[in-house]
XYZ file of C-alpha atoms in Angstrom:
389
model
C 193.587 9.484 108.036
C 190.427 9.906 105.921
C 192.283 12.292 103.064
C 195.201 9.586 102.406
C 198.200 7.431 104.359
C 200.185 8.726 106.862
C 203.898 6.304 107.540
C 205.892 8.081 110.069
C 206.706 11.054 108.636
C 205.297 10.480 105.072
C 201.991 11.395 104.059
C 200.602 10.156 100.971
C 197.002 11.517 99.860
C 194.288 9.494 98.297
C 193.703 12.146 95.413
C 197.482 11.764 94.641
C 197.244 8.269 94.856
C 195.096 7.972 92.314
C 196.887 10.321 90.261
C 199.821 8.471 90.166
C 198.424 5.467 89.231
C 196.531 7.357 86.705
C 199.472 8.709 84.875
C 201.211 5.298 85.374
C 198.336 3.231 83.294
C 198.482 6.576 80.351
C 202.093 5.887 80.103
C 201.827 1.833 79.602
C 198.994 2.335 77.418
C 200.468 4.870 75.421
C 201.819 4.903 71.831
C 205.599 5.023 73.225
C 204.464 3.069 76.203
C 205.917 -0.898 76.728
C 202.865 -2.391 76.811
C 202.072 -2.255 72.693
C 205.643 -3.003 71.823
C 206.254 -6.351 73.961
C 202.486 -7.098 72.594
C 203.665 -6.688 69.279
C 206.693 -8.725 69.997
C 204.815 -12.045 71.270
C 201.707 -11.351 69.677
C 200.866 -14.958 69.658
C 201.370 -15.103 73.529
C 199.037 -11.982 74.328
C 196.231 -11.248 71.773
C 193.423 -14.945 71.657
C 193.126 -15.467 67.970
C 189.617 -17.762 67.250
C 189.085 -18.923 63.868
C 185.663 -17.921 64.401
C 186.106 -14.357 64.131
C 186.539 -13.776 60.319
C 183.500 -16.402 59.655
C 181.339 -14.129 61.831
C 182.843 -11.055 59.965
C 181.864 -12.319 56.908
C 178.409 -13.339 57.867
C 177.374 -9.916 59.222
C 178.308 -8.303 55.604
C 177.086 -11.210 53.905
C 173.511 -10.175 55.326
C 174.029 -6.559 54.744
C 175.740 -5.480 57.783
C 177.985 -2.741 57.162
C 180.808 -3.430 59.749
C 183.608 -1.098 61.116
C 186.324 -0.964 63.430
C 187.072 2.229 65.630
C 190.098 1.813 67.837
C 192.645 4.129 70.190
C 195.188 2.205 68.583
C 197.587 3.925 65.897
C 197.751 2.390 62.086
C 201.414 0.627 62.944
C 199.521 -1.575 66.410
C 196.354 -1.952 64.857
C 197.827 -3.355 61.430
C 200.007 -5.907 63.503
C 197.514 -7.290 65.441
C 194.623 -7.419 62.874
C 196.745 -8.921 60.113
C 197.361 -11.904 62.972
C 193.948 -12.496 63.658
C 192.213 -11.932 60.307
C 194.782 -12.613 57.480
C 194.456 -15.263 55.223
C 197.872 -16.927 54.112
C 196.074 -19.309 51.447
C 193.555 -17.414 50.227
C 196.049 -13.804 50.093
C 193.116 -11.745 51.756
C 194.026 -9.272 53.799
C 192.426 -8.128 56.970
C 191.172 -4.326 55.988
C 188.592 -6.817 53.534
C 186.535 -7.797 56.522
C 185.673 -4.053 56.979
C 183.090 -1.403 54.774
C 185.300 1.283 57.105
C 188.027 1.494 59.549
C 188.940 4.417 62.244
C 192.360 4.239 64.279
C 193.639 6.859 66.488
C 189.829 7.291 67.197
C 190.651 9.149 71.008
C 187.140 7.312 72.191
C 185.817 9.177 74.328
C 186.837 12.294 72.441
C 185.249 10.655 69.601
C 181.817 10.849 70.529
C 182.161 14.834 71.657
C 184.173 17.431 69.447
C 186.109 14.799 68.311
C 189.313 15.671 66.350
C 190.760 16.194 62.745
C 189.362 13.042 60.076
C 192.399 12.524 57.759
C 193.173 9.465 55.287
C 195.868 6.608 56.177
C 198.716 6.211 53.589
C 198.761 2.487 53.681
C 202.183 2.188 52.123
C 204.405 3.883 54.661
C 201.576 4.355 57.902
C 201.724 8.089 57.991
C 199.012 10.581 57.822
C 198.128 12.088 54.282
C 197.988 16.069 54.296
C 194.756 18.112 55.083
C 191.105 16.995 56.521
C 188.883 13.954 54.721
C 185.622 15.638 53.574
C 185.175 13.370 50.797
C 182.916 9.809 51.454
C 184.776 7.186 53.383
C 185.513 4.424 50.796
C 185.928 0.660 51.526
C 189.503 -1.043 52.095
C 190.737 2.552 53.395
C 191.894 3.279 56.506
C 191.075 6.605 58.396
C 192.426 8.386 61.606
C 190.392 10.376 63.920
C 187.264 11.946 63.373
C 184.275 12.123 65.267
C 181.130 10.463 65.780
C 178.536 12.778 63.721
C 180.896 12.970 60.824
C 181.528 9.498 60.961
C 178.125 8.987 60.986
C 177.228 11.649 58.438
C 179.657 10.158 56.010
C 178.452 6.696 55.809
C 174.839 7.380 56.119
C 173.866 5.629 59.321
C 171.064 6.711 61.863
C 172.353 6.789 65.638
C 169.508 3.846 66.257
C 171.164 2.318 63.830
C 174.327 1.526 64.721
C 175.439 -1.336 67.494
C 178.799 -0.820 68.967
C 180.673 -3.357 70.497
C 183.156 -2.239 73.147
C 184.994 -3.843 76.050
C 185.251 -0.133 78.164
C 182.108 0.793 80.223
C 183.170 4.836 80.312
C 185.049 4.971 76.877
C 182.968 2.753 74.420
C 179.366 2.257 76.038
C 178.418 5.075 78.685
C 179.479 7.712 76.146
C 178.422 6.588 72.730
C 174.900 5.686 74.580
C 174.596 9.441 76.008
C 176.343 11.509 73.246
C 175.197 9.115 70.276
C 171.767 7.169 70.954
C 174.167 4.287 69.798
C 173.395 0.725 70.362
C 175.762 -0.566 72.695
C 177.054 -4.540 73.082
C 179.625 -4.533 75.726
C 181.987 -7.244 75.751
C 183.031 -8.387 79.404
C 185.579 -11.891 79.831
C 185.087 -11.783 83.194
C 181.240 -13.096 82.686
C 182.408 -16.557 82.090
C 183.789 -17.076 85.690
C 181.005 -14.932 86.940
C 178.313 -17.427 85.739
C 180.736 -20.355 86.843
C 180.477 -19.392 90.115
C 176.575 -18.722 89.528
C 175.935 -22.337 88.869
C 178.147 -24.167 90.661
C 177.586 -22.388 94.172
C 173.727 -22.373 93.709
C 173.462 -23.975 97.307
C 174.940 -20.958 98.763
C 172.379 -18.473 97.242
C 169.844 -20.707 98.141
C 171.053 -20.607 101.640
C 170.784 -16.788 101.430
C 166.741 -17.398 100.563
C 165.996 -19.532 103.025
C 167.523 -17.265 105.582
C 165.572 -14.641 104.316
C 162.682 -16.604 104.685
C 162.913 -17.462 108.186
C 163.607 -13.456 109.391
C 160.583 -12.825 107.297
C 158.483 -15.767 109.274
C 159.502 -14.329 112.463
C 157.955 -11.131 111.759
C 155.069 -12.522 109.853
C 152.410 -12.226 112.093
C 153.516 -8.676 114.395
C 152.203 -5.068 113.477
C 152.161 -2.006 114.644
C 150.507 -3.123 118.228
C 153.419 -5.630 118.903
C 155.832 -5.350 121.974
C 157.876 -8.122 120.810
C 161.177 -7.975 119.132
C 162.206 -10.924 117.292
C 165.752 -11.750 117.777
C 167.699 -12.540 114.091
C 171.010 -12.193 114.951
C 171.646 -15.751 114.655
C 170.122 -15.412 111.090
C 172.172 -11.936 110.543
C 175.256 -13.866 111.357
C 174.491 -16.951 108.991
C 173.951 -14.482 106.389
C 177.202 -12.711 106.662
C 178.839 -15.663 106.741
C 177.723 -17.160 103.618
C 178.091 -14.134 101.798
C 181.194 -13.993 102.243
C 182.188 -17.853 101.604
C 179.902 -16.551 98.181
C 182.546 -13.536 97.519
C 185.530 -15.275 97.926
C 184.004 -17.692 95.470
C 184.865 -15.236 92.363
C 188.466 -14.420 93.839
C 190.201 -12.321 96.409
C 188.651 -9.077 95.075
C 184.877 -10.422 94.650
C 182.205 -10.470 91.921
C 182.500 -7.591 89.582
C 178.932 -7.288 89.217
C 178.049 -8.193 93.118
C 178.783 -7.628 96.424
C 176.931 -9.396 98.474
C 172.754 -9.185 97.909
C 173.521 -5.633 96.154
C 174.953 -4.426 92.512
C 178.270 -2.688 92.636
C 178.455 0.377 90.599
C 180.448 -1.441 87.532
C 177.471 -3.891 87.654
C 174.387 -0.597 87.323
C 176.176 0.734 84.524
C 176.349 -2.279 82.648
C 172.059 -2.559 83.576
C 171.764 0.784 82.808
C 174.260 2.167 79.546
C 174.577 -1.534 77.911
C 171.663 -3.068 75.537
C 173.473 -6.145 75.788
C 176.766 -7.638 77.011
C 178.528 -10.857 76.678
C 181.984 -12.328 77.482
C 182.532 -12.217 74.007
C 181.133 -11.225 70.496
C 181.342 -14.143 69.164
C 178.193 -15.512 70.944
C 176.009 -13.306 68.060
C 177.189 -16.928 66.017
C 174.488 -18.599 68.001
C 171.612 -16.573 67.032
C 170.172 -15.427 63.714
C 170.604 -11.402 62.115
C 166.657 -11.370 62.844
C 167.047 -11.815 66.215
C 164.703 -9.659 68.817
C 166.954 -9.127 72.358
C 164.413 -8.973 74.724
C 165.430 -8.476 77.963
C 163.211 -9.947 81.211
C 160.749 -7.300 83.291
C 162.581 -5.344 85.759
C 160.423 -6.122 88.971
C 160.536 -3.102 91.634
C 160.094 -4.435 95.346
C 156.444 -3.963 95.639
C 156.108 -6.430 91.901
C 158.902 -8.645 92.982
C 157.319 -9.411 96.757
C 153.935 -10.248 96.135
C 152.741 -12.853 94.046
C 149.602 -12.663 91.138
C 147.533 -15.012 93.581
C 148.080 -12.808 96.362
C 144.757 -10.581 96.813
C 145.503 -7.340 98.564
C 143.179 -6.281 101.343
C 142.323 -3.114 103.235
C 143.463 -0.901 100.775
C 143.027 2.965 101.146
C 139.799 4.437 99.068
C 142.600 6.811 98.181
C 144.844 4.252 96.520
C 143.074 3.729 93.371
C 142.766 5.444 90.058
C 141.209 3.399 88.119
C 138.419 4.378 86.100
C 135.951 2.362 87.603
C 136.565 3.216 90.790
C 133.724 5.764 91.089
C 131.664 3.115 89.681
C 132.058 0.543 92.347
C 132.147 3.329 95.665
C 127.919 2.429 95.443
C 128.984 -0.872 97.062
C 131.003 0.696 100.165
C 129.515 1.565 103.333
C 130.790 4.718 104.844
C 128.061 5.597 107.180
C 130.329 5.464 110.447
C 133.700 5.596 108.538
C 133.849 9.081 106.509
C 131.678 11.941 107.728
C 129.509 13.203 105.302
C 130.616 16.263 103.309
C 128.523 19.170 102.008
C 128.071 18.697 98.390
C 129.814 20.621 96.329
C 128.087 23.394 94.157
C 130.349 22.170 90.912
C 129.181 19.172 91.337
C 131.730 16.547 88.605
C 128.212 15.522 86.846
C 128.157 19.365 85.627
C 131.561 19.718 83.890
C 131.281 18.152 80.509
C 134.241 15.720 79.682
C 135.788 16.171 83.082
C 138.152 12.823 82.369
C 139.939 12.401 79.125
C 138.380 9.416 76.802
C 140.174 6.217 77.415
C 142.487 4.625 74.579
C 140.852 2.101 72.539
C 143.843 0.887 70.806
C 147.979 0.466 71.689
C 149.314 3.914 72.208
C 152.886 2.944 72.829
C 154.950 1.306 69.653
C 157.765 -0.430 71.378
C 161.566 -0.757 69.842
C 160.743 -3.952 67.999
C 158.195 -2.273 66.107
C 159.959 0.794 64.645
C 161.266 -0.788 61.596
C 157.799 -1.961 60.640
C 156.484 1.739 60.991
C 159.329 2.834 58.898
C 158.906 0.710 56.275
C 154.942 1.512 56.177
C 156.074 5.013 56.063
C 158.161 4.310 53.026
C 155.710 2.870 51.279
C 153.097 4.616 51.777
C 155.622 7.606 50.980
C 156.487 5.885 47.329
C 152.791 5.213 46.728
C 152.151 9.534 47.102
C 154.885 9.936 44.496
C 154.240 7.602 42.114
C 150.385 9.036 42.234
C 151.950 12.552 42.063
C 153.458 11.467 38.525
C-alpha cells in the first residue's frame, strides 16, 4: 500500500503512524512524562558533566559576553540538572551566577512567534509569581516564558547580535534564524563519528573519484556527432557498491548528513539555517572572542568542474557581458558567420550614458565589516554632538 500497512485484516496508515509516534515522544518529553524524572533520578548516569563548561562560562562574561540560557524545561528539571553541572561545592557558587539572564518554560518554537506570558520565578518554592514581568530582567533571576522580541527588548540586544546555541534544527536554529535574524551555533554529537568515519575510510571516497574519473574518460572525447555508447555499468556497479560499504560505515541507519554522493535534508538545513555547528560548544575554548568564522566558497558545478588553468573556447558572442566586450568585437571576423544587419537609426553612439558608470571602489561591505561601520558611525555621531555644544 502507498497510504500505510496493510496485515491481514489490519490496516495501519502512514499519517497515523506518525501520529502515534508523535504523541508518544510529547508524552516522554513532557513535564509529567518518565523521561525527566528517571533523568533526575540518575542524573550522574544520563546528563555528561565536563569541567570545562563553567571555565568557558566564565570566560565569555569575563570578555563582555552577556550569556543566557532559554530552555523547554520547567524551573524544578532545569534547577536539578544545572546545579549538577555548574555548582561549586568549595567555592558555595551557585549555578544561576554563570548567567546575566535565564528563561525556562521558554515553549521554543513558540518563543520566537507570539510567544507566551513573561512572569518572574519564585526561587524559594519554584512556582510562578502573580501577573506579567514588564519591568528589566535583572541578573541571578530566573524567568518563565516570554518571547523573543520582549526578551530581546528587555535586555537591549540587536537580533545580529545575539548567537544561539541549540541542539534542535526546527526548534532552536531554523526558527530563531527566520523569525529572529539570530545567530545560530547548532550543536550536533553525532559529528564526532561522522568525521571518524570521514578520515578513516578516505580510501573509499577516493574510490568513488576515481570511478568518476574513468566514466568521465570514456566520454571524454564523443559529442554530439557520436554513434557510440560507452558502456559504464561495470563502473555504475563499483560505485553502488562502495557506497554502500561507505553507509554502513556510520551505522545501520547511515550518515546523518549523507547518503551516498548527495546531502540528506537534515544535512541542507544545517548548510542552510546554521552559521556554525559543532559536536559540542565547548570547541569555542579553542579559539579567541575575536575570532572571524569564515566559511569556504560554495562552488556551483560549472566553478567546481573546471579548473583556473582551464581556458574556455568557442564561446557564444552572446555569452559575455563584460564591459569590454564591445571593445574587443573589432578583432572578430564575421564576414561569412553573421549576416549583416541594417543599422539601426538609434544608433547606441546617440544615447548619452546608455551604460551605467562602473564602480570605482567596494560596493558590498561584507558581515565582518559591520562593526567597523558602526563604530565609525558612532563616532563620527559623538563628534556632531560635541560640536553642537
Amino acid at each position: 500500500m502507498k497510504t500505510g500497512v496493510k496485515c491481514a485484516d489490519l490496516t495501519i496508515a502512514y499519517k497515523s503512524i506518525y501520529q502515534d509516534v508523535l504523541q508518544a515522544v510529547d508524552y516522554v518529553h513532557g513535564k509529567d512524562g518518565p523521561l525527566k524524572q528517571e533523568t533526575l533520578k540518575k542524573v550522574a548516569t544520563y546528563v555528561v558533566k565536563d569541567e570545562r563548561l563553567p571555565i568557558l562560562l566564565d570566560r565569555m562574561r569575563f570578555h563582555g559576553t552577556k550569556v543566557f540560557l532559554a530552555t523547554n524545561s520547567d524551573y524544578n528539571y532545569t534547577n536539578n540538572v544545572m546545579s549538577y553541572l555548574l555548582n561549586d561545592a568549595e567555592e558555595g557558587r551557585n549555578w544561576t551566577t554563570y548567567f546575566d539572564y535565564i528563561v525556562v518554560d521558554a515553549k521554543k518554537p513558540l518563543f520566537f512567534t507570539e510567544g507566551t506570558i513573561l512572569r518572574q520565578v519564585d526561587l524559594k518554592t519554584g512556582a510562578l509569581k502573580i501577573g506579567t514581568h514588564t519591568g528589566p530582567m535583572q541578573s541571578g533571576h530566573v524567568y518563565s516564558g516570554g518571547s523573543c522580541n520582549v526578551f530581546t527588548d528587555l535586555i537591549g540586544a540587536m537580533h545580529r547580535d545575539v548567537l544561539y546555541v541549540g541542539d534542535h534544527i526546527f526548534g532552536d536554529i531554523l526558527k530563531s534564524k527566520k523569525t529572529s535574524g539570530w545567530k545560530t551555533f547548532l550543536i550536533v554529537p553525532e559529528i564526532t563519528q561522522e568525521l571518524k568515519v570521514w578520515t578513516n575510510k578516505r580510501s573509499l571516497f577516493d574510490k568513488l573519484d576515481e570511478y568518476d574519473a574513468k566514466i568521465a574518460e570514456e566520454y571524454k572525447y564523443l559529442d554530439s556527432s557520436s554513434h557510440v555508447c560507452p558502456d559504464i555499468t561495470a563502473y555504475q556497479s563499483k560505485i553502488k557498491s562502495v557506497t554502500h560499504e561507505m553507509d554502513m560505515e556510520y551505522g545501520v541507519l547511515g550518515s546523518l548528513f549523507r547518503s551516498g554522493s548527495r546531502q540528506t535534508f537534515f544535512g541542507a538545513q544545517v548548510m542552510r539555517y546554521a552559521d556554525l555547528y559543532a559536536a559540542s560548544i565547548l570547541n569555542l575554548l579553542y579559539y579567541p572572542f575575536s575570532y572571524v568564522f569564515r566559511a569556504p566558497p560554495m562552488l556551483m558545478a560549472h566553478e567546481s568542474t573546471v579548473s583556473h588553468e582551464k581556458q574556455v573556447v568557442g564561446s557564444d558572442l552572446m555569452a559575455s557581458r563584460s564591459r569590454s566586450f564591445s571593445e574587443n568585437l573589432s578583432g572578430i571576423s564575421t564576414d561569412a558567420a553573421i549576416p549583416k544587419r541594417k543599422t539601426l537609426q538609434r544608433a547606441d553612439s546617440l544615447v548619452p550614458h546608455l551604460y551605467a558608470d562602473t564602480p570605482k571602489e567596494i560596493t558590498q561591505i561584507l558581515e565582518f565589516d559591520e562593526e567597523e561601520e558602526k563604530s565609525r558611525d558612532i563616532k563620527e555621531e559623538d563628534e556632531e554632538n560635541y560640536a553642537d555644544q
